[in-house]
Coordinates of C-alpha atoms and ligand atoms in Angstrom, one line a residue:
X1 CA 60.8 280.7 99.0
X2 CA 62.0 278.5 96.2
X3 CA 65.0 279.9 93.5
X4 CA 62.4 280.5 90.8
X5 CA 60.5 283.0 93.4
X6 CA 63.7 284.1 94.8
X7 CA 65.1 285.5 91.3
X8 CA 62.1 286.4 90.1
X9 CA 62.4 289.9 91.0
X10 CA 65.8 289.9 89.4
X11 CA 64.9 289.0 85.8
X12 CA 61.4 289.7 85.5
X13 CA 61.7 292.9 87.9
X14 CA 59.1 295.5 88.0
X15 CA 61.4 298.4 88.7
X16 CA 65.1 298.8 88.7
X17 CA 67.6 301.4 90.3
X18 CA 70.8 302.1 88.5
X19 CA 73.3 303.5 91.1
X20 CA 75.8 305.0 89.3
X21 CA 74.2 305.9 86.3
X22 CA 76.5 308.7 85.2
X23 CA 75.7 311.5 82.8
X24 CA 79.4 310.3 80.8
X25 CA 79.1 308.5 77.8
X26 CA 82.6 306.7 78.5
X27 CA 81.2 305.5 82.0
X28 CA 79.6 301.8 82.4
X29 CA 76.8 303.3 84.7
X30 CA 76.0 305.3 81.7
X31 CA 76.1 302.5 79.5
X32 CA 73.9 300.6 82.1
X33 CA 71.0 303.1 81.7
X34 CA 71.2 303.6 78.2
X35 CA 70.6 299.4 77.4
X36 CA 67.8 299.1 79.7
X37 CA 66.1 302.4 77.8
X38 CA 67.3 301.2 74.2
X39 CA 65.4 297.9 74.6
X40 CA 62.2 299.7 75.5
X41 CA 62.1 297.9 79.0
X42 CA 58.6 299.3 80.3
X43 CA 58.6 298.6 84.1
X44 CA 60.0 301.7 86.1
X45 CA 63.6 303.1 85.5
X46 CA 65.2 305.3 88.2
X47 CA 69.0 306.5 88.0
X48 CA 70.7 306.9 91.2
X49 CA 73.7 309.6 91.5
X50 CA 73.6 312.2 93.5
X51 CA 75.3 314.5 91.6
X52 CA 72.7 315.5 89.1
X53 CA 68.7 315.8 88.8
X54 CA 68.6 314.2 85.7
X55 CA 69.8 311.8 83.1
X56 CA 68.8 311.0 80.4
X57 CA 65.6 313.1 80.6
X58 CA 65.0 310.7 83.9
X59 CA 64.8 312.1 87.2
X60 CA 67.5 310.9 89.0
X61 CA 67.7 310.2 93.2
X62 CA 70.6 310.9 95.2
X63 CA 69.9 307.2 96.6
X64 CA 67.3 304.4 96.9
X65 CA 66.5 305.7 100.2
X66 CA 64.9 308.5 98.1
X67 CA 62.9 306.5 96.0
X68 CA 59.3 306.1 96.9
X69 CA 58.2 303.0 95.1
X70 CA 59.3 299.1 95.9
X71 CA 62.5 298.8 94.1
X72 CA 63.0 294.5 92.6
X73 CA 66.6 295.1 91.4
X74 CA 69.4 297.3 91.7
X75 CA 71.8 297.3 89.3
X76 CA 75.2 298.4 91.5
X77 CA 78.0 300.3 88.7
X78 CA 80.1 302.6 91.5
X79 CA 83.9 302.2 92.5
X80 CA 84.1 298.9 94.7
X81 CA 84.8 300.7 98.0
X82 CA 81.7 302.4 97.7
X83 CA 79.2 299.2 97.4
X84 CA 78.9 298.1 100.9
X85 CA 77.9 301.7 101.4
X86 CA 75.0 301.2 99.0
X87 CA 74.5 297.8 99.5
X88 CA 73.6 298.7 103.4
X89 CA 71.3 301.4 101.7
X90 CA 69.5 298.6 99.5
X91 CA 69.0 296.4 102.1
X92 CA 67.4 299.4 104.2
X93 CA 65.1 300.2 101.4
X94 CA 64.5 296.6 101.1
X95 CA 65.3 295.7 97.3
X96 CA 64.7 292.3 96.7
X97 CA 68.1 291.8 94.6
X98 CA 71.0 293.3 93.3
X99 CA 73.8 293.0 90.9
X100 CA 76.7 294.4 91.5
X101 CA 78.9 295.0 88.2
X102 CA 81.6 296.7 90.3
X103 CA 85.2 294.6 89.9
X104 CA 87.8 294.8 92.8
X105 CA 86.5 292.0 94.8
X106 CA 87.7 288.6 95.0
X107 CA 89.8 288.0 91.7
X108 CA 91.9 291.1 93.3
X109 CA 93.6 289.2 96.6
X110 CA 92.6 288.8 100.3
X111 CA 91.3 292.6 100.9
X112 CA 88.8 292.3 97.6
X113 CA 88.1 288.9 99.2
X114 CA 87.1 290.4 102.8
X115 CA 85.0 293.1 100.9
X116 CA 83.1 290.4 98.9
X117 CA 82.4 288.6 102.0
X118 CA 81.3 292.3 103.5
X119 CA 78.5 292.6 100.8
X120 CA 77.4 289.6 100.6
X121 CA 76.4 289.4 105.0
X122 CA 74.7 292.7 104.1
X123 CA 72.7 290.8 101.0
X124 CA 72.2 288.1 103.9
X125 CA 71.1 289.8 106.6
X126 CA 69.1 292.2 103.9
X127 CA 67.5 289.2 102.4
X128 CA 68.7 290.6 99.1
X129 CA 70.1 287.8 96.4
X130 CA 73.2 288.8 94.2
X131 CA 74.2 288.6 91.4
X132 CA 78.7 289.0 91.2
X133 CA 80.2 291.0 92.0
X134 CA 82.5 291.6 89.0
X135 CA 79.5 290.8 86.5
X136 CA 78.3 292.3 83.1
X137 CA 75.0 291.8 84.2
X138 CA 72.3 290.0 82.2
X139 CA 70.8 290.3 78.4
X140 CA 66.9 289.1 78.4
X141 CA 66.2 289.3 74.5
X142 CA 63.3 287.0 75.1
X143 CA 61.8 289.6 77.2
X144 CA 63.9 292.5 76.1
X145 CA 65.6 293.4 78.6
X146 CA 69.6 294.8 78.5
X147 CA 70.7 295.1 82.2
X148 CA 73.8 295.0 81.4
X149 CA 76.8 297.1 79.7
X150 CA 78.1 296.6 76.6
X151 CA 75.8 297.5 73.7
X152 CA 74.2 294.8 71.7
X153 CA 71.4 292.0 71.8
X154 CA 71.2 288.1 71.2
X155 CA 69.3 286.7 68.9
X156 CA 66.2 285.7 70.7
X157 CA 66.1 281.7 71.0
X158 CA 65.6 278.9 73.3
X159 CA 69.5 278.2 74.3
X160 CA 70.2 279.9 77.8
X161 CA 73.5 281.0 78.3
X162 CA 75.7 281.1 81.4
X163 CA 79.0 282.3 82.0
X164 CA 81.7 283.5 84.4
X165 CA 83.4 285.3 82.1
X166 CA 81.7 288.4 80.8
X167 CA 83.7 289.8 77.9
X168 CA 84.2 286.1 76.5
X169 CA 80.4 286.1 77.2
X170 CA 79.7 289.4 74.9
X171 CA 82.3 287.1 72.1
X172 CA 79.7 284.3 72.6
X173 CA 76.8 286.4 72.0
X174 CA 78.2 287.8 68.5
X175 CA 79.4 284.5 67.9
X176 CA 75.7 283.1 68.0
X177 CA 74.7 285.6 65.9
X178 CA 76.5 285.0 63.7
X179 CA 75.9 281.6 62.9
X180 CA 72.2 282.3 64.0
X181 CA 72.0 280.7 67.0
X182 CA 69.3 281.8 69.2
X183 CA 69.6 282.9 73.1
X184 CA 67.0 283.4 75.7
X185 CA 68.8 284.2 78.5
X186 CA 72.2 285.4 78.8
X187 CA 73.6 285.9 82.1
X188 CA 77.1 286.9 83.5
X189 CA 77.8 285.7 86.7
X190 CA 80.7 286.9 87.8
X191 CA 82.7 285.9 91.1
X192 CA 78.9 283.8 92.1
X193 CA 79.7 285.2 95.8
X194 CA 75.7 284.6 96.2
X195 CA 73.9 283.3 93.1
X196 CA 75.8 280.6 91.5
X197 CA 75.5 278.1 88.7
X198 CA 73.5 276.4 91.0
X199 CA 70.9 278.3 91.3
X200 CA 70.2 279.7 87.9
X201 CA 70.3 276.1 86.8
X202 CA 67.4 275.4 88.7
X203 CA 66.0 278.9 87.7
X204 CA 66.2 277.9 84.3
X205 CA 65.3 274.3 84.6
X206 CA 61.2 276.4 85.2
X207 CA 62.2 278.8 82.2
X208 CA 59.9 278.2 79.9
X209 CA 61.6 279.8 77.1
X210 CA 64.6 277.6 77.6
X211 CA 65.5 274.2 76.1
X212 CA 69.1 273.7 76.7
X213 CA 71.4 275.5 79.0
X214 CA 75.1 276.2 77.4
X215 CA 77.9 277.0 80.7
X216 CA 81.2 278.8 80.6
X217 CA 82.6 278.1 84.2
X218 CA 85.7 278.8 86.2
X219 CA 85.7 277.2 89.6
X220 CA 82.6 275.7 91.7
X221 CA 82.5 276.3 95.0
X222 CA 79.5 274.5 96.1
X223 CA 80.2 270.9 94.1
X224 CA 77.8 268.8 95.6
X225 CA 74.7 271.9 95.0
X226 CA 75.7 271.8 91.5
X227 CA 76.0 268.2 91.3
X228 CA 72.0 268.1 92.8
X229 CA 70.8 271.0 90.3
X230 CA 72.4 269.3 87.7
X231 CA 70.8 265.7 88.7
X232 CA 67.3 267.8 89.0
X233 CA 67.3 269.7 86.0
X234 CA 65.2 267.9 82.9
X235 CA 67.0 270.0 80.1
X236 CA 70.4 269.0 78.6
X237 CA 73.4 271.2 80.0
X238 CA 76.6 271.8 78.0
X239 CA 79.2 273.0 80.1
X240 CA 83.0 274.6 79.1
X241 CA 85.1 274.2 82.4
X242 CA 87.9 276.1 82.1
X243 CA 91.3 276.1 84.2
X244 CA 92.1 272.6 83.2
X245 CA 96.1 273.1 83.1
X246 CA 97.8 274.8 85.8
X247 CA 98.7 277.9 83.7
X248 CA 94.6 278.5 83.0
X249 CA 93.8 278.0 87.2
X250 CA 96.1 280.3 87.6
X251 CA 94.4 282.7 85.1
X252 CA 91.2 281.9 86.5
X253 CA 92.4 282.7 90.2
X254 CA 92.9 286.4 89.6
X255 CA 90.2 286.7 86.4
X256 CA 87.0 285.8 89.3
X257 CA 88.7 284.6 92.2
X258 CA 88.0 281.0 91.3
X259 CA 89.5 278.3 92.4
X260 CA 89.7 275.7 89.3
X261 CA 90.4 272.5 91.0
X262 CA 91.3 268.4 89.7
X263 CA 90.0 268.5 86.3
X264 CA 89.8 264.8 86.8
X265 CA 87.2 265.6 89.1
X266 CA 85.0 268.2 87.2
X267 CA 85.4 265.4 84.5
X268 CA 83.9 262.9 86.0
X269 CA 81.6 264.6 87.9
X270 CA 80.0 265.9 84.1
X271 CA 80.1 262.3 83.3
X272 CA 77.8 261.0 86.7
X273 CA 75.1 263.8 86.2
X274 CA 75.3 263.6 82.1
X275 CA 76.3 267.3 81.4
X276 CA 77.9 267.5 78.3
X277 CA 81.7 269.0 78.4
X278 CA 82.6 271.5 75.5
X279 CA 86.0 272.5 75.2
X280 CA 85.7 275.6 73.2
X281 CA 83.2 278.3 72.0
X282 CA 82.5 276.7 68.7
X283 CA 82.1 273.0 70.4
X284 CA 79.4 274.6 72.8
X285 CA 77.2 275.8 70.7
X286 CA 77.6 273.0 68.1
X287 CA 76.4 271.1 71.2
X288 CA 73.8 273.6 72.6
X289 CA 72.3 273.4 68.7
X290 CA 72.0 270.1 67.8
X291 CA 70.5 269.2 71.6
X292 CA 67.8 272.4 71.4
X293 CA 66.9 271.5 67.4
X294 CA 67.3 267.8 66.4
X295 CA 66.3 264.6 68.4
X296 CA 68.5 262.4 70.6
X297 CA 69.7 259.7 69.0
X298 CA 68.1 256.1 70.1
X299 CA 71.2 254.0 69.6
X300 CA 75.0 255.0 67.7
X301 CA 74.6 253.6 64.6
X302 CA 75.6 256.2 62.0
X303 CA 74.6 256.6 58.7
X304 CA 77.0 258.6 56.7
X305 CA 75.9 260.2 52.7
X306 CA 78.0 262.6 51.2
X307 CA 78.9 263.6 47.7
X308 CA 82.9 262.7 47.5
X309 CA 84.6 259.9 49.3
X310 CA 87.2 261.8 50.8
X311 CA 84.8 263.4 53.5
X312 CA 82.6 260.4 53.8
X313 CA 85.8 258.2 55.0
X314 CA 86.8 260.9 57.4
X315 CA 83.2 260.9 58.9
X316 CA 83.6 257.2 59.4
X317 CA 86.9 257.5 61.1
X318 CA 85.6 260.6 63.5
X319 CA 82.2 258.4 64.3
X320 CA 84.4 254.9 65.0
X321 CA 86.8 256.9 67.2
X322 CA 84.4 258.6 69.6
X323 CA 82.6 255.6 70.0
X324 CA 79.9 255.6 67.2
X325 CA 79.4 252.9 64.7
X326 CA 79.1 253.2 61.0
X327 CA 77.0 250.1 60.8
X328 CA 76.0 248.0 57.1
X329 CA 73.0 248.6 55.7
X330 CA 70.4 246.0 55.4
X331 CA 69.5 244.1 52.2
X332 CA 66.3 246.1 51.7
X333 CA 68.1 249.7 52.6
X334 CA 70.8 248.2 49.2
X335 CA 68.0 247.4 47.0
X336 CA 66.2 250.5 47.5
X337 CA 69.2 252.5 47.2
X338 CA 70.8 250.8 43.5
X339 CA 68.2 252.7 41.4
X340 CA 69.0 256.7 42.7
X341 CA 73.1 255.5 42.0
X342 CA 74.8 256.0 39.2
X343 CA 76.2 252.3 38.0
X344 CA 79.7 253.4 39.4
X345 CA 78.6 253.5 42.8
X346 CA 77.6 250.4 45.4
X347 CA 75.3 251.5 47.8
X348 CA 76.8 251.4 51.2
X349 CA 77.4 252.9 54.4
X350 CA 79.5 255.8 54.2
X351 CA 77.5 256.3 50.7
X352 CA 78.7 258.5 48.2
X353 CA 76.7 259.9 45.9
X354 CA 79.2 261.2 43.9
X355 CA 80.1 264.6 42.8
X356 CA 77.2 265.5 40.2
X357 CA 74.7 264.6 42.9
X358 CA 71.4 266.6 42.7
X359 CA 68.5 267.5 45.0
X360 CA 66.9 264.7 44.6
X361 CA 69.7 261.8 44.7
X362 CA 70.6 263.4 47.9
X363 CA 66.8 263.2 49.4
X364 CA 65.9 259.9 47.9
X365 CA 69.4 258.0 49.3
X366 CA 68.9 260.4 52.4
X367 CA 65.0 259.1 53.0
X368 CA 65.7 255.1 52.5
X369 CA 69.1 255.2 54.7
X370 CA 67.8 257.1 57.7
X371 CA 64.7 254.4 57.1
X372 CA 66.8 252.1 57.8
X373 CA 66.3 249.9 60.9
X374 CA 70.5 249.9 61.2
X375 CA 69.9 253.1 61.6
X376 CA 70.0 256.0 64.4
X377 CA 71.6 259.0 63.2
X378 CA 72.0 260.0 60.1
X379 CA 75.2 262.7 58.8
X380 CA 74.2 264.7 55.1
X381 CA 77.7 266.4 53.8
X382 CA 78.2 268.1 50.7
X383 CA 81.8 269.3 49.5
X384 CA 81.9 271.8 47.2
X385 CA 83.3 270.3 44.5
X386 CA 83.1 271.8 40.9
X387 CA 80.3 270.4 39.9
X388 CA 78.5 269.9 43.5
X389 CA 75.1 271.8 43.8
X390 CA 75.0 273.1 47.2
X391 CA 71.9 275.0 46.8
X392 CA 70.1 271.7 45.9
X393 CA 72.2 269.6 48.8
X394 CA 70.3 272.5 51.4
X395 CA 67.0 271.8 50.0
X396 CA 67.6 268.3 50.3
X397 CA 68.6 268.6 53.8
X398 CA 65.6 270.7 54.5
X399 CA 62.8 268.8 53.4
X400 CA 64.6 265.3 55.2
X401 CA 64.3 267.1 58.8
X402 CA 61.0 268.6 57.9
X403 CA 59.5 265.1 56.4
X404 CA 61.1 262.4 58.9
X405 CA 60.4 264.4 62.3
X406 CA 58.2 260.9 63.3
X407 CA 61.1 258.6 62.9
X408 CA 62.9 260.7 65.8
X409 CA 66.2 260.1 64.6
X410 CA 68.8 263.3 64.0
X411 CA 70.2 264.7 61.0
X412 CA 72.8 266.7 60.8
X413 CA 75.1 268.5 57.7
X414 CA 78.2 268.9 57.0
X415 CA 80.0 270.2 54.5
X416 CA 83.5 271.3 53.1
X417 CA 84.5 274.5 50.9
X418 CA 84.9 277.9 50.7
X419 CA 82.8 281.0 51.6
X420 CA 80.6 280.3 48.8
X421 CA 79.4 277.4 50.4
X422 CA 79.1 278.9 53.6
X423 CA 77.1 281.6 52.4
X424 CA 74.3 279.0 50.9
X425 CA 74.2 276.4 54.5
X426 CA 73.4 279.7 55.8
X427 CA 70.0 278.7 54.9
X428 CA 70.5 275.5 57.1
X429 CA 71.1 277.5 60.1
X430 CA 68.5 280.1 59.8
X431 CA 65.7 277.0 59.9
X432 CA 67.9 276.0 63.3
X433 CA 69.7 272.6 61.1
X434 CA 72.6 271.5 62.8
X435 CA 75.0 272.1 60.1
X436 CA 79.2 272.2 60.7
X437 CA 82.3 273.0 58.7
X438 CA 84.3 269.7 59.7
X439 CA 83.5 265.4 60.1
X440 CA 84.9 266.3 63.6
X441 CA 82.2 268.9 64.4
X442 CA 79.6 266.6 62.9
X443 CA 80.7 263.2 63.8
X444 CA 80.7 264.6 67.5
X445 CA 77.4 266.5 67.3
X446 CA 75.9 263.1 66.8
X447 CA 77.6 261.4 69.6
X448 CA 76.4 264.3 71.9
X449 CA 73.0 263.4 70.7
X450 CA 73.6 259.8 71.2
X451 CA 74.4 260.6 74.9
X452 CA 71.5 263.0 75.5
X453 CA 69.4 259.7 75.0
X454 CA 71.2 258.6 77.8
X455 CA 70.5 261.3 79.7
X456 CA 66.8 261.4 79.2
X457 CA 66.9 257.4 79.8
X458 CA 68.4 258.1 83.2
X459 CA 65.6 261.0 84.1
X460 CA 62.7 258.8 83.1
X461 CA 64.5 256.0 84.9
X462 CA 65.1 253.4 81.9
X463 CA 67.9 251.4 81.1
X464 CA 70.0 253.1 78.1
X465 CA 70.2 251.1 74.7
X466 CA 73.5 249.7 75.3
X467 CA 76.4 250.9 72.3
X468 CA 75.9 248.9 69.0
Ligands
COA1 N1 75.5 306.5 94.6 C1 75.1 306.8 93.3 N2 75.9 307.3 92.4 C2 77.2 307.5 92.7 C3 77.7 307.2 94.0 C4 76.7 306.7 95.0 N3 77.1 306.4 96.2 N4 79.0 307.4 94.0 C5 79.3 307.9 92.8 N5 78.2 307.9 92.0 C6 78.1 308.3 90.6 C7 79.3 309.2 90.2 O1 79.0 310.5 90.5 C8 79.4 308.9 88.7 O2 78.4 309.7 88.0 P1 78.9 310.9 87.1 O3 79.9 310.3 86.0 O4 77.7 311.5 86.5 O5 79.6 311.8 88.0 C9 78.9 307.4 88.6 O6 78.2 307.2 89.9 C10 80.0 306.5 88.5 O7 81.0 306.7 89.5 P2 82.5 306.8 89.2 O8 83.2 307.1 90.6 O9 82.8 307.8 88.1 O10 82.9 305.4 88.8 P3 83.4 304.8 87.4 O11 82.2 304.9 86.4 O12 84.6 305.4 87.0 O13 83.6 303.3 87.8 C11 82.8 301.1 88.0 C12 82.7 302.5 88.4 C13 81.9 300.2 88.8 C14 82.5 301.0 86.5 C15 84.3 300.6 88.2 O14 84.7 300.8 89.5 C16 84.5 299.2 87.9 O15 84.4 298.3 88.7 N6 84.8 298.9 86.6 C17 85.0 297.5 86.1 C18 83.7 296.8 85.9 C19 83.8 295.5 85.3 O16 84.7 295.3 84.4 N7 83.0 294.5 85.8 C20 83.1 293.1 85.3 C21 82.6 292.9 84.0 S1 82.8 291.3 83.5

């Protein structure tokens, strides 16, 4: 069986056991039950605990031995020394996979490490895949589905998420929300002592409900079945890899028993199979949006428009450092631009618009530059000064994306202000705009985008446009 068949029972399962559902509030197994219910998940439910006939108005089963239907998942949430106990039981009853949220493994020292190799020769000999140990679990809000603790939901969207850390996972979740940012999958994977990056990679290469795949990793054990995954997959990857300094391997030894490695190595490795490396939360998903929502761009030339200097130079410097260029604008692209300028201004490339800009100064100069054959990606900023209109600078922003989808060349915004301004490119983000808070964020959203076309040339096996 192929990964896709092999997990399928795990995310899209038809019935799932919850050993250790407890009847406390305070306990994760309770927690456990509770999501899956919340979320209306309509397959069969059955709590396992064998010290009560019911929870949660469900009947419960002392174990899965006792359970008469096929069982596809069982969620594992009892003490760790108990799991190869119930683990044996699962691969008796013949569940097709398991996660096991129990810590205690690995990340804990050599006996953890012995125990983690326990369960997973039961999973083998079971044929059982696992997800962990140590795990939150996994949020589906595509297919609502919570199997997980923690209370709360994604936004549902088109940017899976991975990661080997589950709290900072839950902090990425309400950090999408927040800045609207939709997930299809979310999954924890914990210590990977069976499934592993690897794998869900090529899982959710087939997922149709995912465009881009966002990674928080620790440690790979298995570099060279990543490396292939990686090659094979036909959807941009943005990857954090944490552990870079010796302080965070250490921290990542004892968090999920990982061992972090050269960073040297992970570096360039990223580089060979054209994942994208993220070195923080924000930069991910700056990364994961602009890939899922705009374009790659066909070359690096950069066309820069904003409404005060100030940010317009800074743009330029971000794009020129990182390997961009902020090219000159051809003759025609001058002309066209002279009569939407007031007579302080010369048109050219970072263009300011100046400060009393309006809707349609910014749209006009935004239309003819991105027009331009110069060209290939094209960064809108608005600063709020006093007499800025932001309101009319979103609009602006939103019919460019919507009108010049054919010319297949990004646009992102920028902007700089307060939480005024904020509040109104909220508008930019609901309608999936890449839109950022800094020249760095957006000067380095476009050179992602620049090097996603060099991804996609290496996948369809042409030569990439060479930097301008
Ligand atoms: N089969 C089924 N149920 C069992 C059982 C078994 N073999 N053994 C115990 N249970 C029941 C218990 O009776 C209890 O139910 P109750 O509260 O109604 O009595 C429930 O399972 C939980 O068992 P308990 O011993 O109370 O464990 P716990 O809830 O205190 O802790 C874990 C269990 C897994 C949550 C805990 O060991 C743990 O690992 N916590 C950390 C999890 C974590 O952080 N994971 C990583 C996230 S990134």
């Amino acid at each position: 069986m192929g990964v896709v068949e092999d997990l399928r029972p795990i995310f899209s399962p038809k019935s799932i056991a919850v050993i250790g559902a407890s009847r406390s509030p305070m306990k994760i197994g309770y927690e456990i039950l509770q999501n899956i219910l919340v979320q209306g998940y309509t397959g069969k439910v059955i709590p396992i605990n064998p010290e009560t006939p019911t929870i949660m108005g469900l009947k419960t089963q002392p174990s899965v031995l006792a359970v008469k239907e096929d069982l596809d998942l069982a969620i594992i949430a009892v003490p760790a020394e108990f799991v190869p106990k119930v683990m044996s039981e699962c691969a008796r009853k013949k569940v097709k996979g398991v996660i096991v949220i129990s810590s205690g493994f690995a990340e804990t020292g050599e006996r953890g490490k012995q125990l983690e190799e326990e369960i997973l020769q039961i999973a083998r000999r079971g044929g059982i895949r696992l997800i962990g140990p140590n795990t939150l679990g996994y949020k589906d809000p595509i297919d609502s589905l919570d199997a997980a603790f923690v209370f709360g939901m994604p936004r549902p969207g088109e940017i899976a998420l991975i990661s080997q850390s589950g709290a900072l996972c839950i902090g990425m979740i309400y950090y999408a929300n927040g800045e609207h940012i939709g997930l299809s999958r979310v999954i924890s994977v914990g210590n990977k002592a069976d499934i592993d990056d690897a794998d869900l990679i090529d899982y959710l290469s087939a997922d149709p409900a995912t465009k881009v795949i966002a990674m928080y990793i620790e440690g790979i054990k298995d570099g060279r079945k990543f490396l292939d995954a990686a090659r094979r997959c036909h959807k941009p990857i943005v990857a954090i890899k944490a552990g870079r300094t010796p302080a965070g391997s250490a921290a990542a030894s004892t968090h999920t028993g990982s061992l972090s490695g050269s960073d040297a190595v992970y570096d360039s490795a990223f580089k060979q199979v054209h994942i994208q490396r993220a070195y923080d939360v924000i930069e991910l998903f700056d990364y994961a949006r602009a890939l899922a929502y705009q374009p790659c761009a066909p070359g690096n030339r950069v066309g820069i428009i904003s409404n005060g200097g100030g940010a317009g130079i800074m743009i330029a410097d971000w794009c020129e450092s990182i390997g961009l260029k902020v090219p000159n604008l051809t003759k025609k692209t001058v002309d066209g631009l002279r009569p939407h300028l007031p007579s302080i201004t010369s048109p050219r490339n970072p263009l300011d618009v100046t400060g009393d800009a309006r809707f349609h100064r910014y749209h006009a100069t935004g239309s003819i530059v991105l027009s331009d054959p110069n060209i290939d990606a094209l960064i809108m900023t608005c600063v709020h000064a006093g007499i800025a209109r932001p309101k009319e600078y979103v609009g602006a922003v939103i019919k460019l994306v919507e009108e010049k989808k054919n010319l297949k060349k990004p646009i992102v915004a920028c902007w700089v202000g307060g939480p005024e301004i904020d509040e109104v490119v909220q508008e930019l983000r609901v309608k999936n705009i890449p839109v950022y808070s800094s020249a760095m964020r957006a000067a380095k959203a476009v050179k992602c985008l620049y090097d996603e076309g060099g991804r996609q040339d290496m996948v369809a096996g042409k030569k990439h446009k060479e930097p301008a």
